[in-house]
């Protein structure tokens, strides 16, 4: 490609980007609503913690809709030789094998630990409406390595999603699994 053609192409791409708003700084934030625990949250969190007790690492998750557990998962990273097999990812995959993805909109995901950036990204892309976690990223980092980015930070960076986040439900029970 000649230098002249490259300049023309760059100019055209630049004009197209300007016309569509690409490249402009945007200040768009998703609704990441912090909320207090609801009735029943402790019961479902106990199920997530029970899953965690059986995981390769002590992390568990359950997906609930209409007060019914529709899927569960525990960390299977070692078992499956899959570093992405976090409890939340396993639960989401199991849910999607049985139900339409659109049903996640009205679901709550209970996790024994605050979702890591990979899991929270999946939660946001799936459109899960509510996340409830036990131990926070800060609390977990004292027990095991963590990427120090909260679920709320990620949710606020996702303008396409709206999620309610409740943290700290039975945190001490979840953290106790790291001492066993």
Short mmCIF file of N, CA, C and O in Angstrom, two decimals, residues 107-172:
data_model
loop_
_atom_site.label_atom_id
_atom_site.label_comp_id
_atom_site.label_asym_id
_atom_site.label_seq_id
_atom_site.Cartn_x
_atom_site.Cartn_y
_atom_site.Cartn_z
N UNK A 107 -32.59 -13.48 38.11
CA UNK A 107 -31.94 -14.38 39.06
C UNK A 107 -31.01 -13.63 40.01
O UNK A 107 -30.56 -12.51 39.73
N UNK A 108 -30.73 -14.30 41.12
CA UNK A 108 -29.72 -13.83 42.08
C UNK A 108 -28.63 -14.88 42.14
O UNK A 108 -28.91 -16.07 42.26
N UNK A 109 -27.39 -14.44 42.06
CA UNK A 109 -26.25 -15.33 42.22
C UNK A 109 -25.67 -15.10 43.61
O UNK A 109 -25.33 -13.97 43.95
N UNK A 110 -25.62 -16.17 44.40
CA UNK A 110 -25.01 -16.14 45.73
C UNK A 110 -23.63 -16.75 45.62
O UNK A 110 -23.48 -17.86 45.09
N UNK A 111 -22.61 -16.04 46.10
CA UNK A 111 -21.23 -16.52 46.02
C UNK A 111 -20.57 -16.42 47.38
O UNK A 111 -20.72 -15.42 48.08
N UNK A 112 -19.82 -17.46 47.74
CA UNK A 112 -19.17 -17.46 49.05
C UNK A 112 -18.06 -16.41 49.14
O UNK A 112 -17.67 -16.01 50.23
N UNK A 113 -17.57 -15.96 47.99
CA UNK A 113 -16.59 -14.89 47.94
C UNK A 113 -16.99 -13.88 46.88
O UNK A 113 -17.66 -14.24 45.91
N UNK A 114 -16.60 -12.64 47.07
CA UNK A 114 -16.91 -11.62 46.07
C UNK A 114 -16.37 -12.06 44.71
O UNK A 114 -15.21 -12.48 44.61
N UNK A 115 -17.18 -12.00 43.67
CA UNK A 115 -16.72 -12.46 42.36
C UNK A 115 -15.47 -11.71 41.89
O UNK A 115 -15.38 -10.49 42.02
N UNK A 116 -14.52 -12.47 41.35
CA UNK A 116 -13.31 -11.89 40.77
C UNK A 116 -13.69 -11.15 39.49
O UNK A 116 -14.83 -11.27 39.01
N UNK A 117 -12.77 -10.40 38.90
CA UNK A 117 -13.11 -9.68 37.67
C UNK A 117 -13.60 -10.58 36.53
O UNK A 117 -14.52 -10.20 35.81
N UNK A 118 -13.03 -11.78 36.38
CA UNK A 118 -13.50 -12.69 35.32
C UNK A 118 -14.96 -13.07 35.57
O UNK A 118 -15.79 -12.99 34.67
N UNK A 119 -15.25 -13.49 36.79
CA UNK A 119 -16.61 -13.94 37.11
C UNK A 119 -17.60 -12.79 37.08
O UNK A 119 -18.72 -12.93 36.57
N UNK A 120 -17.19 -11.63 37.58
CA UNK A 120 -18.10 -10.48 37.56
C UNK A 120 -18.36 -10.04 36.13
O UNK A 120 -19.49 -9.66 35.79
N UNK A 121 -17.36 -10.13 35.28
CA UNK A 121 -17.57 -9.83 33.87
C UNK A 121 -18.61 -10.76 33.27
O UNK A 121 -19.51 -10.32 32.55
N UNK A 122 -18.51 -12.05 33.57
CA UNK A 122 -19.49 -13.02 33.06
C UNK A 122 -20.88 -12.72 33.62
O UNK A 122 -21.88 -12.78 32.90
N UNK A 123 -20.95 -12.37 34.89
CA UNK A 123 -22.23 -12.02 35.52
C UNK A 123 -22.86 -10.83 34.80
O UNK A 123 -24.06 -10.84 34.50
N UNK A 124 -22.06 -9.83 34.50
CA UNK A 124 -22.57 -8.65 33.81
C UNK A 124 -23.01 -8.98 32.38
O UNK A 124 -24.08 -8.55 31.95
N UNK A 125 -22.19 -9.75 31.65
CA UNK A 125 -22.57 -10.11 30.28
C UNK A 125 -23.82 -10.97 30.26
O UNK A 125 -24.62 -10.89 29.33
N UNK A 126 -24.02 -11.79 31.28
CA UNK A 126 -25.21 -12.64 31.35
C UNK A 126 -26.45 -11.86 31.78
O UNK A 126 -27.56 -12.34 31.62
N UNK A 127 -26.26 -10.68 32.34
CA UNK A 127 -27.39 -9.87 32.77
C UNK A 127 -28.03 -10.31 34.07
O UNK A 127 -29.19 -10.01 34.33
N UNK A 128 -27.26 -11.02 34.91
CA UNK A 128 -27.78 -11.43 36.22
C UNK A 128 -28.16 -10.17 36.99
O UNK A 128 -27.39 -9.23 37.08
N UNK A 129 -29.36 -10.18 37.56
CA UNK A 129 -29.91 -8.98 38.18
C UNK A 129 -29.39 -8.64 39.57
O UNK A 129 -29.40 -7.49 39.97
N UNK A 130 -28.92 -9.66 40.30
CA UNK A 130 -28.50 -9.42 41.68
C UNK A 130 -27.37 -10.37 42.04
O UNK A 130 -27.39 -11.55 41.67
N UNK A 131 -26.39 -9.84 42.76
CA UNK A 131 -25.27 -10.63 43.28
C UNK A 131 -25.20 -10.43 44.78
O UNK A 131 -25.25 -9.30 45.26
N UNK A 132 -25.11 -11.54 45.50
CA UNK A 132 -24.93 -11.50 46.95
C UNK A 132 -23.67 -12.30 47.25
O UNK A 132 -23.54 -13.43 46.81
N UNK A 133 -22.73 -11.69 47.96
CA UNK A 133 -21.51 -12.42 48.30
C UNK A 133 -21.24 -12.37 49.79
O UNK A 133 -21.75 -11.52 50.51
N UNK A 134 -20.44 -13.31 50.24
CA UNK A 134 -20.05 -13.41 51.65
C UNK A 134 -18.78 -12.58 51.87
O UNK A 134 -18.86 -11.39 52.16
N UNK A 135 -17.62 -13.18 51.70
CA UNK A 135 -16.35 -12.50 51.95
C UNK A 135 -15.99 -11.56 50.80
O UNK A 135 -16.16 -11.90 49.63
N UNK A 136 -15.51 -10.38 51.15
CA UNK A 136 -15.13 -9.38 50.14
C UNK A 136 -13.75 -9.69 49.57
O UNK A 136 -12.98 -10.48 50.13
N UNK A 137 -13.44 -9.05 48.46
CA UNK A 137 -12.11 -9.17 47.85
C UNK A 137 -11.04 -8.80 48.88
O UNK A 137 -10.02 -9.49 49.00
N UNK A 138 -11.25 -7.73 49.63
CA UNK A 138 -10.27 -7.32 50.65
C UNK A 138 -10.08 -8.41 51.69
O UNK A 138 -8.95 -8.72 52.07
N UNK A 139 -11.17 -8.99 52.17
CA UNK A 139 -11.07 -10.06 53.17
C UNK A 139 -10.38 -11.29 52.59
O UNK A 139 -9.54 -11.92 53.24
N UNK A 140 -10.73 -11.64 51.36
CA UNK A 140 -10.15 -12.82 50.72
C UNK A 140 -8.66 -12.65 50.46
O UNK A 140 -7.90 -13.61 50.53
N UNK A 141 -8.23 -11.43 50.17
CA UNK A 141 -6.82 -11.19 49.85
C UNK A 141 -5.90 -11.51 51.02
O UNK A 141 -4.72 -11.77 50.82
N UNK A 142 -6.43 -11.53 52.24
CA UNK A 142 -5.63 -11.91 53.40
C UNK A 142 -5.46 -13.43 53.47
O UNK A 142 -4.61 -13.92 54.22
N UNK A 143 -6.24 -14.17 52.70
CA UNK A 143 -6.22 -15.64 52.73
C UNK A 143 -5.62 -16.25 51.46
O UNK A 143 -5.03 -17.32 51.50
N UNK A 144 -5.85 -15.60 50.31
CA UNK A 144 -5.47 -16.16 49.01
C UNK A 144 -5.31 -15.00 48.02
O UNK A 144 -5.96 -13.97 48.17
N UNK A 145 -4.45 -15.18 47.04
CA UNK A 145 -4.23 -14.13 46.06
C UNK A 145 -5.52 -13.68 45.38
O UNK A 145 -6.37 -14.50 45.07
N UNK A 146 -5.64 -12.39 45.16
CA UNK A 146 -6.84 -11.81 44.54
C UNK A 146 -6.44 -10.70 43.59
O UNK A 146 -5.44 -10.01 43.81
N UNK A 147 -7.21 -10.50 42.55
CA UNK A 147 -7.10 -9.30 41.73
C UNK A 147 -7.92 -8.24 42.45
O UNK A 147 -9.12 -8.42 42.66
N UNK A 148 -7.27 -7.19 42.87
CA UNK A 148 -7.88 -6.22 43.77
C UNK A 148 -8.80 -5.24 43.03
O UNK A 148 -8.54 -4.05 42.94
N UNK A 149 -9.91 -5.78 42.52
CA UNK A 149 -10.92 -4.98 41.86
C UNK A 149 -12.28 -5.47 42.33
O UNK A 149 -12.59 -6.65 42.17
N UNK A 150 -13.07 -4.60 42.90
CA UNK A 150 -14.34 -5.01 43.46
C UNK A 150 -15.40 -5.24 42.38
O UNK A 150 -15.30 -4.72 41.26
N UNK A 151 -16.40 -5.97 42.75
CA UNK A 151 -17.54 -6.20 41.86
C UNK A 151 -18.22 -4.89 41.50
O UNK A 151 -18.64 -4.68 40.35
N UNK A 152 -18.33 -4.01 42.46
CA UNK A 152 -18.98 -2.72 42.21
C UNK A 152 -18.20 -1.90 41.19
O UNK A 152 -18.79 -1.28 40.29
N UNK A 153 -16.88 -1.91 41.28
CA UNK A 153 -16.05 -1.17 40.32
C UNK A 153 -16.30 -1.68 38.91
O UNK A 153 -16.49 -0.89 37.98
N UNK A 154 -16.31 -3.00 38.74
CA UNK A 154 -16.58 -3.57 37.41
C UNK A 154 -17.98 -3.24 36.94
O UNK A 154 -18.19 -2.90 35.77
N UNK A 155 -18.96 -3.37 37.82
CA UNK A 155 -20.34 -3.11 37.44
C UNK A 155 -20.53 -1.66 36.99
O UNK A 155 -21.25 -1.40 36.03
N UNK A 156 -19.87 -0.75 37.65
CA UNK A 156 -20.00 0.66 37.27
C UNK A 156 -19.34 0.95 35.91
O UNK A 156 -19.66 1.95 35.28
N UNK A 157 -18.45 0.07 35.49
CA UNK A 157 -17.77 0.26 34.20
C UNK A 157 -18.52 -0.41 33.05
O UNK A 157 -18.04 -0.40 31.92
N UNK A 158 -19.67 -0.98 33.31
CA UNK A 158 -20.45 -1.71 32.30
C UNK A 158 -21.75 -0.96 32.01
O UNK A 158 -22.78 -1.23 32.63
N UNK A 159 -21.73 -0.03 31.05
CA UNK A 159 -22.92 0.79 30.80
C UNK A 159 -24.12 0.01 30.26
O UNK A 159 -25.22 0.52 30.25
N UNK A 160 -23.91 -1.22 29.86
CA UNK A 160 -24.99 -2.04 29.31
C UNK A 160 -25.72 -2.85 30.37
O UNK A 160 -26.66 -3.56 30.05
N UNK A 161 -25.30 -2.75 31.62
CA UNK A 161 -25.83 -3.65 32.65
C UNK A 161 -26.29 -2.89 33.88
O UNK A 161 -25.81 -1.81 34.17
N UNK A 162 -27.21 -3.51 34.59
CA UNK A 162 -27.67 -2.98 35.86
C UNK A 162 -27.75 -4.16 36.82
O UNK A 162 -28.40 -5.16 36.54
N UNK A 163 -27.05 -4.04 37.94
CA UNK A 163 -27.01 -5.14 38.90
C UNK A 163 -27.06 -4.58 40.31
O UNK A 163 -26.52 -3.52 40.58
N UNK A 164 -27.74 -5.30 41.18
CA UNK A 164 -27.77 -4.97 42.60
C UNK A 164 -26.76 -5.86 43.30
O UNK A 164 -26.72 -7.07 43.05
N UNK A 165 -25.94 -5.27 44.17
CA UNK A 165 -24.87 -6.00 44.84
C UNK A 165 -25.04 -5.89 46.35
O UNK A 165 -25.17 -4.80 46.88
N UNK A 166 -25.02 -7.03 47.01
CA UNK A 166 -25.08 -7.10 48.47
C UNK A 166 -23.88 -7.90 48.95
O UNK A 166 -23.66 -9.02 48.50
N UNK A 167 -23.10 -7.33 49.83
CA UNK A 167 -21.90 -8.01 50.30
C UNK A 167 -21.90 -8.23 51.80
O UNK A 167 -22.64 -7.60 52.54
N UNK A 168 -21.05 -9.17 52.24
CA UNK A 168 -20.83 -9.42 53.66
C UNK A 168 -21.80 -10.39 54.31
O UNK A 168 -21.76 -10.57 55.53
N UNK A 169 -22.64 -11.07 53.54
CA UNK A 169 -23.61 -12.01 54.12
C UNK A 169 -22.88 -13.29 54.53
O UNK A 169 -22.35 -14.01 53.69
N UNK A 170 -22.80 -13.54 55.83
CA UNK A 170 -22.12 -14.71 56.41
C UNK A 170 -20.63 -14.76 56.04
O UNK A 170 -20.05 -15.83 55.85
N UNK A 171 -20.02 -13.60 55.99
CA UNK A 171 -18.61 -13.50 55.62
C UNK A 171 -17.70 -14.35 56.52
O UNK A 171 -16.82 -15.05 56.03
N UNK A 172 -17.91 -14.30 57.82
CA UNK A 172 -17.03 -15.05 58.73
C UNK A 172 -17.14 -16.56 58.51
O UNK A 172 -16.15 -17.28 58.60
#
